[in-house]
XYZ file of C-alpha atoms in Angstrom:
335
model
C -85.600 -111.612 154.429
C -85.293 -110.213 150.843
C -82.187 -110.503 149.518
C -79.366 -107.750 148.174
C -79.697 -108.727 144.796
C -83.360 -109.097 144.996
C -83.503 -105.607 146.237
C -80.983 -104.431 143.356
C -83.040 -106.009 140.473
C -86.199 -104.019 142.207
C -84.488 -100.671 141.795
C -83.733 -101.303 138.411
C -86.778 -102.396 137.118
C -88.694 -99.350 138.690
C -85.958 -97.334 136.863
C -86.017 -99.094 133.785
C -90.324 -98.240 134.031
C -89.426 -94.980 134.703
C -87.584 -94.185 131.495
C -89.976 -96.684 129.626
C -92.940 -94.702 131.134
C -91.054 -91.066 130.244
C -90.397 -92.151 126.943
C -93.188 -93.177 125.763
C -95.358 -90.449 127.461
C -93.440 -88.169 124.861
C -93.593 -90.524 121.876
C -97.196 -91.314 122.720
C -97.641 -87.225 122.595
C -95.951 -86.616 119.709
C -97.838 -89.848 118.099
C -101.657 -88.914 118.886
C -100.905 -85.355 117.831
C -99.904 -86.335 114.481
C -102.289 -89.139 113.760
C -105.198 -86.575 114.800
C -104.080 -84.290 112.394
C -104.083 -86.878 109.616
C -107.306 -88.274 110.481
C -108.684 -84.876 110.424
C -107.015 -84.369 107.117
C -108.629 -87.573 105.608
C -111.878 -86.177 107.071
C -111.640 -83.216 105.304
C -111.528 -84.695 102.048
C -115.799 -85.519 102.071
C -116.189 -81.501 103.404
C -118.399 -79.768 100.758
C -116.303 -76.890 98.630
C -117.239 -73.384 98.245
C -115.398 -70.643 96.724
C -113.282 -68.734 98.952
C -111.031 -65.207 98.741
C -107.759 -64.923 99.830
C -107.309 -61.897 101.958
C -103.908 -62.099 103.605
C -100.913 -64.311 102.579
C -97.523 -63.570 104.345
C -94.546 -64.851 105.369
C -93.659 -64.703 108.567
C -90.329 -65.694 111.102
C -89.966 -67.409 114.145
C -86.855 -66.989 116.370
C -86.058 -69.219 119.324
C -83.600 -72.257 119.119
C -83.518 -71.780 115.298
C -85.288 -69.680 112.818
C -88.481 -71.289 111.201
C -91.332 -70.185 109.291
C -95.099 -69.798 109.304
C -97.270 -68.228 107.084
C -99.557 -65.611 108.122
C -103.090 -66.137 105.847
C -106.750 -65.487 105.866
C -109.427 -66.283 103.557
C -113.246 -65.183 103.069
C -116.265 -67.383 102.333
C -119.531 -67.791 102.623
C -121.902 -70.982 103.666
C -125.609 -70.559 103.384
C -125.237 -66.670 103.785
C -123.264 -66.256 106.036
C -119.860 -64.760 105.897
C -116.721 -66.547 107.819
C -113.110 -65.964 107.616
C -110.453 -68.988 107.692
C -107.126 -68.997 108.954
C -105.611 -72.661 108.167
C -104.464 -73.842 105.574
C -104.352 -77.793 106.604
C -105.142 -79.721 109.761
C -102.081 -81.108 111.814
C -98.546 -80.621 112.184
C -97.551 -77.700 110.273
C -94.708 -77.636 108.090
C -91.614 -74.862 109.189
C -89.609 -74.446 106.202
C -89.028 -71.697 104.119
C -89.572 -73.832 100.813
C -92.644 -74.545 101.696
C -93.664 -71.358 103.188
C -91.921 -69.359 100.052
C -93.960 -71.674 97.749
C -97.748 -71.059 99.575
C -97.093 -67.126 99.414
C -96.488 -67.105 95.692
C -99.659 -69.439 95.394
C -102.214 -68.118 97.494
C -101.976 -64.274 96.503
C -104.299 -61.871 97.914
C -107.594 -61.328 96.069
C -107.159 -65.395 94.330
C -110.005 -67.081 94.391
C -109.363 -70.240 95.868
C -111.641 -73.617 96.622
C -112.669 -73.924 100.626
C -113.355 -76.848 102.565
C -115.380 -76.209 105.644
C -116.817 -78.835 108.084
C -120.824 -79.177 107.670
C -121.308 -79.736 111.178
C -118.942 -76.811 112.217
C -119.083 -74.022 109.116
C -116.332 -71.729 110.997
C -113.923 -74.787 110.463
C -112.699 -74.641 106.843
C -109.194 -75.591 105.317
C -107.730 -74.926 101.849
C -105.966 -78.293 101.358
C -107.997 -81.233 102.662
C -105.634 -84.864 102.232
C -102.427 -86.727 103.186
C -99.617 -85.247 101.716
C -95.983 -86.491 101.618
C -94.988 -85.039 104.965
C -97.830 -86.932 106.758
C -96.114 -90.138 105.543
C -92.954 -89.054 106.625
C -93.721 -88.175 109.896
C -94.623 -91.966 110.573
C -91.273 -93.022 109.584
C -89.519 -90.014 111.863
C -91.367 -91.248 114.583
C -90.519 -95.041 114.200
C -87.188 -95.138 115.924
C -88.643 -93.836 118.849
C -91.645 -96.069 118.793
C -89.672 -99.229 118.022
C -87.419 -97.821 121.309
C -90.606 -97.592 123.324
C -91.601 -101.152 122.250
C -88.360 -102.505 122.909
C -88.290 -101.104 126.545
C -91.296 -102.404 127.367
C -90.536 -105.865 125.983
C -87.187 -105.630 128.061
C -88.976 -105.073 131.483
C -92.064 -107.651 130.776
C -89.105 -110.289 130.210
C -87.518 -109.404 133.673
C -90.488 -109.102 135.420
C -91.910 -112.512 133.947
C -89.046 -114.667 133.608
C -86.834 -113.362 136.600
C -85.248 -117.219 137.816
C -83.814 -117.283 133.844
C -82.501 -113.495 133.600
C -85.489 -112.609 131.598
C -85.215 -115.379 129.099
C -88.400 -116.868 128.070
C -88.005 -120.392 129.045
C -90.200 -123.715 127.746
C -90.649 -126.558 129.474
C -92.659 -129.706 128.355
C -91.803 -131.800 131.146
C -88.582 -133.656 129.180
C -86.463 -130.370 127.906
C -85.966 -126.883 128.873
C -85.538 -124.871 126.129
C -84.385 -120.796 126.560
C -83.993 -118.748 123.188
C -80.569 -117.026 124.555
C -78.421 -116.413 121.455
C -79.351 -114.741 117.801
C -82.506 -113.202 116.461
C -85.696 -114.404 115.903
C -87.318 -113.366 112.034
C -89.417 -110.990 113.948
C -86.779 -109.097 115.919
C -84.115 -109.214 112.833
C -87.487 -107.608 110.683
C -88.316 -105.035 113.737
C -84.001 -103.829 113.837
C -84.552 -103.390 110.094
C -87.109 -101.376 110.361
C -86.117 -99.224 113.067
C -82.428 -98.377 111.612
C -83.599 -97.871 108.100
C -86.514 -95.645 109.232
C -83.505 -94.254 110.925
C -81.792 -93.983 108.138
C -84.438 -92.522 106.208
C -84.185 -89.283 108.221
C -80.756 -88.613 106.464
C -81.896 -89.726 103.485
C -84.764 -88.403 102.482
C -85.643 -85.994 105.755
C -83.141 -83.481 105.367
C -82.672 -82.955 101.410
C -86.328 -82.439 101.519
C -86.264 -79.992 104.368
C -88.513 -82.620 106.116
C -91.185 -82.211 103.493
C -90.583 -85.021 100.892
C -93.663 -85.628 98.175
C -96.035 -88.592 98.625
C -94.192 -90.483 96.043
C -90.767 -90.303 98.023
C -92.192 -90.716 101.331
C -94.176 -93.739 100.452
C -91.101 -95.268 98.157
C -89.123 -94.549 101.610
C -91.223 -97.128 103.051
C -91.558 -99.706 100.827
C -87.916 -99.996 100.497
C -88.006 -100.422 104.292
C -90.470 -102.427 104.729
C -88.788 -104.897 102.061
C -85.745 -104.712 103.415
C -87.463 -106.045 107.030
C -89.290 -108.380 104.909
C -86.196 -109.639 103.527
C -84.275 -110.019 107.068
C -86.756 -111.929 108.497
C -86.903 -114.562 105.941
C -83.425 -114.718 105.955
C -83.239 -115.336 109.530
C -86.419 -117.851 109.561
C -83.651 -119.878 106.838
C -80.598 -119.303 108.836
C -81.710 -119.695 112.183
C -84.014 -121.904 113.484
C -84.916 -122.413 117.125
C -82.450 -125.539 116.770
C -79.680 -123.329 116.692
C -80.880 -120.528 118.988
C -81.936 -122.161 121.794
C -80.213 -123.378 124.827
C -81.692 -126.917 125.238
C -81.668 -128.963 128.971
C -82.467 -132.599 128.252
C -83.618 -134.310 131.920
C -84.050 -137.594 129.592
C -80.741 -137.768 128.232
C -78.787 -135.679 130.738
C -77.472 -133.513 127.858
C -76.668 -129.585 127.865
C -76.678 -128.020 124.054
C -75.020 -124.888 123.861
C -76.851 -122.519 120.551
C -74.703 -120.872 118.221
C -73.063 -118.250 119.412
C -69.665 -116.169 118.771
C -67.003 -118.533 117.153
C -69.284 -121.459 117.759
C -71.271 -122.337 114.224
C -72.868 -125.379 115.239
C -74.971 -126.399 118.483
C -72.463 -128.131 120.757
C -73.855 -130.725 123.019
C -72.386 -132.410 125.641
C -73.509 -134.983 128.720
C -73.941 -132.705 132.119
C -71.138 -134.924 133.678
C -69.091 -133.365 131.451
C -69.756 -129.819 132.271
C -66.754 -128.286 135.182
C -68.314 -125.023 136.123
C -70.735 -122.263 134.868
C -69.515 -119.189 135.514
C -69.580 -115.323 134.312
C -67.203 -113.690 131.846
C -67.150 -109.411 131.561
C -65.540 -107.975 128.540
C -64.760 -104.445 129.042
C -65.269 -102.477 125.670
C -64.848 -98.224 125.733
C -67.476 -97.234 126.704
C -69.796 -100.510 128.986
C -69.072 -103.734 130.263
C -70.459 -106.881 128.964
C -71.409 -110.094 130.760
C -71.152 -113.229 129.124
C -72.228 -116.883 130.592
C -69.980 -119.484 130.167
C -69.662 -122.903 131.045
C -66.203 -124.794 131.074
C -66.561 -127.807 129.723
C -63.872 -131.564 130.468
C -62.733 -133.054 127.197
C -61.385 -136.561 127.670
C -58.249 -135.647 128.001
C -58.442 -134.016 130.983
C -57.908 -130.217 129.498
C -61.215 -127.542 130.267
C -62.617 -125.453 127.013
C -64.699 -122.347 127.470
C -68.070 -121.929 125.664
C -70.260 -119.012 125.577
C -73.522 -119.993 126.804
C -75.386 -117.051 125.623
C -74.597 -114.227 124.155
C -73.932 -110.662 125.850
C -76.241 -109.294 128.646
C -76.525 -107.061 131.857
C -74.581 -108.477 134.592
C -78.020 -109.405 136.635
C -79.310 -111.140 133.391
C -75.903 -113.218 133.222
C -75.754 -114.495 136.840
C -79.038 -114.996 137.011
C -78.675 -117.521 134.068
C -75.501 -119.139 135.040
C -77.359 -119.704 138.776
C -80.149 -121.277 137.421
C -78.333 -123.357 135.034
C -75.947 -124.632 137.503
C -79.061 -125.218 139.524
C -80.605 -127.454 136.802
C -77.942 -129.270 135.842
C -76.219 -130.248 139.433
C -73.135 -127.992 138.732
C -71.888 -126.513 142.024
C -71.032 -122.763 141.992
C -67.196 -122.368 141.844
């Protein structure tokens, strides 16, 4: 018969595929939309040219859950004799602001003659501005936080769902150790939070004094300077921490436990199992969750108990789980 806990960690991995499923049908959305419309854009840019008329150019406003703007344009042209009107401008996401749509009335006036770019296999499709501009570039950055989320949920549930007797820590196991990454970051994850908070970051910074519409140069200088700054936290973190000092280490040949770095702890601590009292589960209560620590008390030779941190903090099914299996490995009974 299934047990309670078994049936708890069911629930909340079909809720935790839920939201990963939700979110990511909305980011996914948001991210084919976009990338269409810049493909399309870069397509445009080997559409023969013709010359066109400007008929209409206006400014127009959009109420609803804030005021933006659109402008309101046809152009003529003609293609092998025959006579077709446009409407758009550029392919994609269109841009809202009043900058930009103050800046395309005063350029496109009525009666200008202006260069056309209309699709050879499709004539009636045309646009005025073929290319990536800075906005394109931006919107790849806006959307990064919420792709890196996406990643990151799915990554969460595959570890639960593949490694469920460890918590959802990847374990390795060549017959002599056991070896579970359970305490800092890896270069790749240190490199992936980088990139996620300053693309974050980058919304503040360069998003909203630019109305959302930054130039190429700004938008692409946005992510270099991310992407070196990920660049530069991973090999920082390959230097700082190796697996040495990240992993929790079972040795069945030596009968030795080594506890990773982790909180106060600098250094890997090792210790025989014999040696090891209890592994049990800490909660630290801060204002707003609870977190669930693993810790195992370990007998000095004097007789006294100190309190390590096996790993550091996780749900309160990842923690148990860990401090079951660990006491199962190691011969520790459960206090």
């Amino acid at each position: 018969m299934p047990s309670i806990s078994s049936g708890n960690e069911f629930r909340t991995n079909l809720s935790l595929a839920f939201v990963a499923l939700f979110w990511s049908g909305l980011t996914l959305a948001f991210d084919v939309t976009a990338g269409y419309g810049a493909v399309r854009q870069l397509r445009a840019l080997s559409f023969p040219r013709v010359p066109g008329l400007i008929q209409k150019c206006e400014m127009r406003v959009r109420h609803g859950k804030g005021t933006s703007y659109y402008v309101d344009l046809k152009y003529s042209y003609d293609v092998a004799g025959i006579s077709y009107e446009g409407t758009t401008y550029r392919q994609g996401l269109q841009r809202n602001s009043k900058a930009f749509a103050d800046s395309l009335v005063q350029t496109l006036v009525p009666g200008q003659t202006v260069d056309v770019f209309y699709d050879p296999q499709d004539p009636a499709a045309a646009v005025l501005h073929p290319g990536i501009e800075g906005n394109d570039v931006f919107l790849t950055m806006f959307m990064t936080p919420f792709n890196m989320v996406m990643l990151g949920l799915w990554a969460g549930l595959w570890m639960r769902v593949r490694h469920p007797a460890t918590g959802g820590y990847k374990l390795r196991d060549d017959g002599c150790e056991q070896r579970l990454a359970v305490a800092g970051w890896s270069p790749v994850h240190a490199a992936g939070l980088v990139i996620a908070f300053g693309s974050f970051a980058a919304i503040f910074l360069i998003g909203f004094p630019t109305h959302m519409d930054p130039s190429l140069p700004v938008a692409l200088g946005g992510w270099v300077a991310v992407l070196c700054g990920a660049a530069m936290a991973g090999i920082w973190t390959a230097r700082r921490f190796d697996e040495s000092m990240r992993d929790l280490v079972i040795s069945r040949f030596n009968e030795t436990l080594t506890l990773p770095v982790s909180g106060p702890r600098r250094e890997p601590l090792t210790v025989p199992w014999s040696d090891v009292a209890s592994v049990t589960v800490d909660s630290v209560r801060d204002t707003k969750n609870r977190s669930y620590f693993p810790v195992v008390m370990i007998q000095r030779p004097d007789g006294s108990l100190t309190r390590e941190i096996v790993a550091e903090k996780a749900s309160q099914w990842s923690a148990n789980t860990l401090a079951a299996w660990l006491r199962a490995q190691i011969g520790v009974p459960q206090s």
